[in-house]
Amino acid sequence: MNALNALLSIEDMTVEYTNQGQRFAAISDITIDIAEGETLGLVGESGCGKSTTGRAIIQLPAPTMGKVTFEGRDLSELNHEEMRQVRRRLQIIFQDPVSSLNPRRKVKDIVAEPLVIAGMKDAAERERRVREVLEAVGVDPDTAMDRRPHQFSGGQCQRICVARALIMEPKLIVCDEPVSALDVSVQAQILNLLEDMKERYGLTLLFISHDLAVVKNISDRVAVMYLGKFCELADSARIYEAPAHPYTAGLMATIPDLSTIGADAGPALIGEIPSPLNPPSGCRFRTRCPHAQERCAAEEPEFRQIESGHHVACHFPLTEQGS
Amino acid sequence: MANGTSSPLISRLWPFGKREEIVSARIEDQRRLGVIFWLATSWILLILAATISTNFLPFLDPLEQDYAAVNDRWGAQYWVGTDHLGRDMFSRLIHGAGISFRVAFTSPFIGMAIGLTLGMCAGYFRGKVDSGVSILIDSILAFPNIVLAIAVLFFAGPTIINLVLVIAFYTIPQFTRVARANTLLYAQREFVVAARAQGASHLRILLRELLPNVMVPVAAYSLLVMSFTIVLEGTLSFLGVGIPPPTPTWGRMISEGLDELSENPFISMYPSLFMFLTILSLNLMGDRLRTMTDVKASSL
Amino acid sequence: MAYLRLKTLHLIPVFFLVTFASFMMLDLLPGDTVDAILSDADTGEIGSMEAREALRKELNLDKPLIVRYALWLGNMVQGDLGRSYVTTQPVTEALVQRIPVSLELMIMSQILAIAMAIPIGIYSGYHGGSTVDRGISAFAFGVLSIPVFVAGTVYIWIFAIELGWLPSSGHTDFSEDPWGNIKGFILPALTLATIEFPILMRVLRVDVISTLQEDYIALAKSKGMTTWYILFHHALRPSSFTFVTLLGLQIGQLITGTVVIETLFSIPGVGKLLIDSVDTRDEIMVQGVITFIAIVYVVVNLLVDLLYAVLDPRVARRA
């Protein structure tokens, strides 16, 4: 991939956790670039490490190994103060909007907090900026500013979260399942809001979701993750049209209105995700893969390019089998 | 029989009935403060107001002995009567409340300040800080409270400052535990990660994000701690190791009345009743507020 | 077992902390330690020059602090906690005389507390949510708000003064007059039990309610077992182990209660010894008794922790 115009690049990133004295990798050796202005969708079942990836990008917590480069600077080499400066251009939105807002603070204080942390002393200017950004996300500043989060619905809380993320005019926003906790009717509103804001503020988005249907429309490219590793990466249109990895196909089979699109889509996913404490040998997906063969257990498939911009980690990609 | 439970097997076989009533009663109880809460609050405010008013209202001297009116029953001059030395019991009861309330309103705040700091740091930083705090708390709890209090008041002198400090010392573990548990809970919430993502310092997160949330259950808990301090102060006074005479305290009034129980049981019974009502009121208020602000009760 | 080792290791710093704090108490005395100990409580007379020198030597006041502590600790481990300067009795001897009395009071009160808690707790839990249950819960809440000395005073007034059923004070040796001995303990033990039983009762009540909601109880019932059989065989057994640990956890309250009750009812136990020594300004005796109580407390707490781990293996694993 072209690393020249990448806003964020991740190289060989690994995040390890300790669970009851045993170390295990929540994500291992992933490499990806996000170009300026694009929306990258990151999809996978819960526990696959997609949220961990999002958190590792904002260095909370920082990855155990590997390099995260943002705007050409290696984040691990920054000191405390430099990191604080960078954080302003690197924001995050969470799944649960209610839990993301401090229940004891007023909306205007919550949204103005990044400005205060950045050292803006002028209270009038802060208020002007808060009003502006609240209006932009579709929340009426006059009624909202002096209220507390519990007086708002989930969708409105998510709008406030977006406002807080936008107020520092960031370059990249990590959206960690931003609509999963919302009603279906509200989901579309928030997705539209994110699209509008992307245009208005010139944002780059990393959009994390377990729901392929949600990711489909908003993303330029989609990466599919399984047990802490990428299994497929392609343009949004291409991956939905012709998924190469059996896992991607399996995920699509679970979506009713998409299952007819992929011609060679396999059966819906069966079985449980193996424990990341003890991942299967070879290809991590082989225990659930309908096409698994001996080679899959012995040899770990490389994450290789099968056509322009289409990467897959599979010994027997579906696209090749069909031809 | 319980009808319409989620588990039809249980509803058919459930032999004891009333299961849902228990549950629904509990939920209902958690919503309102209730009449009893306000009665309890009134009692505490009444005693508090009376205690403060001793500074400017003409109460009788609690120490003056009227030998013409020993062991008097209630009347116009001595409202609730006099004790075996002819001292006005009403005035003594109100002045006695003074010591209890001074301890109850100072010790918990010293303990709360220290306990909040320790508990929040333990819950936020975890790891080694947490272990360090827990060793500290275990050390405080290594002495039974009454014994350390007796020792300090005996060896360092029975002054009100020593009394306040030694009781405050024993409120630290309780506040630390409540603060730590609540900090652990809130520190996992995403608004804390959001604050860090904005570049907020640890101190700022502790003060601005966590303290306003942790403060609520801790403050509710402080009522229960107040009741604990009143019991402890009363016990020390009763044992004769607290504030020395002639300052009237409820605990000493009760012990002074012991020899007079057959002649004039009111000398002991009035302060007993006052203490009971005060402790009961604080417990009722604290228990109600705690259930409303409980870690478990506040849903994520 | 790792948990056992951890807990026992934990005991070592706590032991030194507690003994050091007890040892340091003498240094809290205002003015010169020797003057403070030898001065007569009533006349304020200070002892003779020889007595002062002898005491200074006995307390090793001429040596540095850490040496003094080591010597004191060494003596303590051998059972020598010094001797009273008021009664000249060795502290350990005084303690040995008093311990059985305190133990008898504690054991009697715990038996009474359990005897009160079990029937009331089971009844209350079995009729969970009923008016009677609510009444019992409210009553228990009220009892928990009564300080032990208030309860004792009220009992003396009612049972000893007004009704005249039991003595309000006095203690006779069991060997001399067994019935008199027990009679003297009834009111004190009842007072302590009154304070202790509501917590035990509440725990038992909650356990009975939650056990009765288990599916297997419904199953047992459907098999035709009687309710009382189910209560005693299924509900009481899991409760009893919470119960045992709770009894242990109440040890702090029990020590406080014993000190107060012994003073109130003039029972010559360890608590009374402590308060009497405070009254006569018997510094060495106070220090010795406090050291003794603190060590007992630490050891009992350790035993409770270990017992808890044995009864409920999850505790050990969590640590």
XYZ file of C-alpha atoms in Angstrom, chain B residues 81-283:
203
model
C -35.989 17.129 86.524
C -32.631 17.096 88.280
C -30.038 14.450 89.004
C -28.740 13.166 92.351
C -26.632 16.306 92.797
C -29.489 18.658 91.935
C -28.178 19.576 88.481
C -30.638 20.414 85.707
C -30.851 17.347 83.469
C -32.263 19.094 80.422
C -29.336 21.440 80.303
C -26.939 18.526 80.859
C -28.537 16.536 78.058
C -28.135 19.409 75.606
C -24.571 20.170 76.688
C -23.780 16.449 76.573
C -24.924 16.380 72.977
C -22.310 19.068 72.339
C -19.358 16.722 72.890
C -20.958 13.903 70.901
C -21.779 16.186 68.001
C -18.432 17.932 68.007
C -16.764 14.547 67.629
C -19.406 13.319 65.163
C -19.029 16.354 62.933
C -15.227 16.602 62.962
C -13.747 13.091 63.147
C -15.568 11.723 60.078
C -14.427 14.672 57.981
C -10.790 14.156 58.858
C -11.247 10.455 58.170
C -13.125 11.172 54.950
C -10.409 13.463 53.590
C -7.726 10.846 54.216
C -9.918 7.902 53.245
C -10.991 9.517 49.970
C -7.400 10.237 49.020
C -6.223 6.724 49.864
C -9.254 4.936 48.436
C -9.346 6.890 45.179
C -5.629 6.456 44.562
C -5.913 2.724 45.321
C -8.894 2.306 43.022
C -7.519 4.442 40.197
C -3.854 3.445 40.052
C -4.374 -0.088 41.388
C -1.359 -2.420 41.417
C 1.292 -1.403 43.921
C -0.585 1.658 45.180
C -3.550 -0.560 45.931
C -1.418 -3.087 47.819
C 0.254 -0.304 49.787
C -3.063 1.201 50.817
C -4.448 -2.177 51.785
C -1.450 -2.857 54.058
C -1.959 0.553 55.653
C -5.642 -0.154 56.255
C -4.912 -3.598 57.673
C -2.457 -1.984 60.067
C -5.066 0.503 61.267
C -7.487 -2.334 61.829
C -4.885 -4.407 63.663
C -5.866 -2.776 66.967
C -9.403 -3.124 68.256
C -10.625 0.481 68.201
C -11.682 0.808 71.815
C -8.339 -0.456 73.062
C -6.249 1.945 70.998
C -8.547 4.809 71.940
C -8.172 3.984 75.628
C -4.419 3.757 75.216
C -4.074 7.082 73.397
C -6.368 8.959 75.774
C -4.612 7.417 78.760
C -1.030 7.916 77.668
C -1.372 11.153 75.680
C -4.081 12.750 77.823
C -7.891 12.863 77.596
C -8.252 16.060 75.551
C -10.912 16.681 72.950
C -8.250 16.934 70.215
C -6.837 13.518 71.081
C -10.363 12.154 71.193
C -11.253 13.590 67.789
C -8.002 12.371 66.242
C -8.104 8.818 67.566
C -11.730 8.415 66.483
C -10.941 9.986 63.087
C -8.133 7.452 62.729
C -10.670 4.644 62.977
C -12.973 6.135 60.363
C -10.202 6.053 57.737
C -10.569 2.343 56.800
C -14.321 2.609 56.305
C -14.073 5.641 54.033
C -11.138 4.141 52.161
C -13.115 1.015 51.349
C -16.165 2.864 50.083
C -14.051 5.304 48.067
C -11.965 2.504 46.574
C -14.945 0.373 45.564
C -16.657 3.298 43.872
C -13.480 4.494 42.186
C -12.914 1.011 40.775
C -16.416 1.120 39.373
C -16.212 4.559 37.787
C -12.625 4.235 36.577
C -13.834 1.558 34.152
C -16.415 3.847 32.642
C -15.627 5.228 29.250
C -15.760 8.861 30.279
C -12.505 8.283 32.121
C -10.879 6.858 28.986
C -12.377 9.783 27.056
C -10.749 12.237 29.466
C -7.417 10.490 29.048
C -7.848 10.555 25.282
C -8.210 14.315 25.575
C -4.895 14.455 27.388
C -6.187 15.052 30.925
C -3.652 14.439 33.695
C -4.228 11.799 36.386
C -4.831 14.501 38.962
C -7.413 16.177 36.760
C -9.204 12.877 36.156
C -9.227 12.104 39.867
C -10.551 15.530 40.827
C -12.843 16.408 37.940
C -14.119 13.092 36.635
C -13.980 10.703 39.574
C -14.354 12.789 42.727
C -17.847 14.159 41.917
C -19.052 10.592 41.371
C -17.262 8.947 44.283
C -18.182 11.764 46.656
C -21.910 10.939 46.571
C -21.796 7.420 48.054
C -18.981 8.452 50.399
C -21.016 11.368 51.727
C -24.031 9.106 52.187
C -21.798 6.694 54.051
C -20.526 9.423 56.366
C -23.852 9.394 58.241
C -23.217 5.807 59.269
C -19.695 6.754 60.282
C -21.100 9.583 62.405
C -23.247 7.108 64.264
C -20.168 4.940 64.794
C -18.224 7.894 66.227
C -21.053 8.767 68.622
C -21.099 5.186 69.919
C -17.324 5.169 70.325
C -17.244 8.545 72.070
C -20.122 7.496 74.328
C -18.385 4.228 75.204
C -15.149 6.018 76.137
C -17.052 8.533 78.277
C -19.019 5.751 79.908
C -15.808 3.898 80.778
C -14.467 7.092 82.333
C -11.556 7.380 79.914
C -13.037 10.105 77.687
C -13.332 13.840 78.307
C -12.824 14.249 82.072
C -15.443 15.736 84.407
C -17.073 18.143 84.979
C -17.921 18.534 81.242
C -21.229 16.664 80.840
C -21.286 13.897 78.210
C -24.063 11.392 77.565
C -21.811 8.445 78.293
C -20.723 9.742 81.688
C -24.255 10.825 82.610
C -25.361 7.218 82.101
C -22.528 5.835 84.223
C -23.099 8.443 86.949
C -26.740 7.398 87.128
C -25.909 3.704 87.622
C -25.747 3.951 91.423
C -29.002 5.914 91.481
C -31.027 3.531 89.294
C -33.351 2.567 92.166
C -33.792 6.155 93.376
C -33.904 8.068 90.088
C -33.563 5.927 86.960
C -34.052 8.991 84.750
C -30.464 10.134 85.321
C -29.369 7.178 83.170
C -32.491 6.694 81.132
C -32.771 10.157 79.592
C -29.271 10.188 78.105
C -29.766 6.528 77.089
C -32.882 7.494 75.196
C -31.202 10.513 73.596
C -28.243 8.423 72.499
C -30.430 5.698 71.114
C -32.589 8.132 69.157
C -29.556 9.961 67.786
C -27.757 6.780 66.712
C -30.962 5.294 65.328
C -31.668 8.480 63.347
C -28.190 8.580 61.846
C -28.400 4.863 60.997
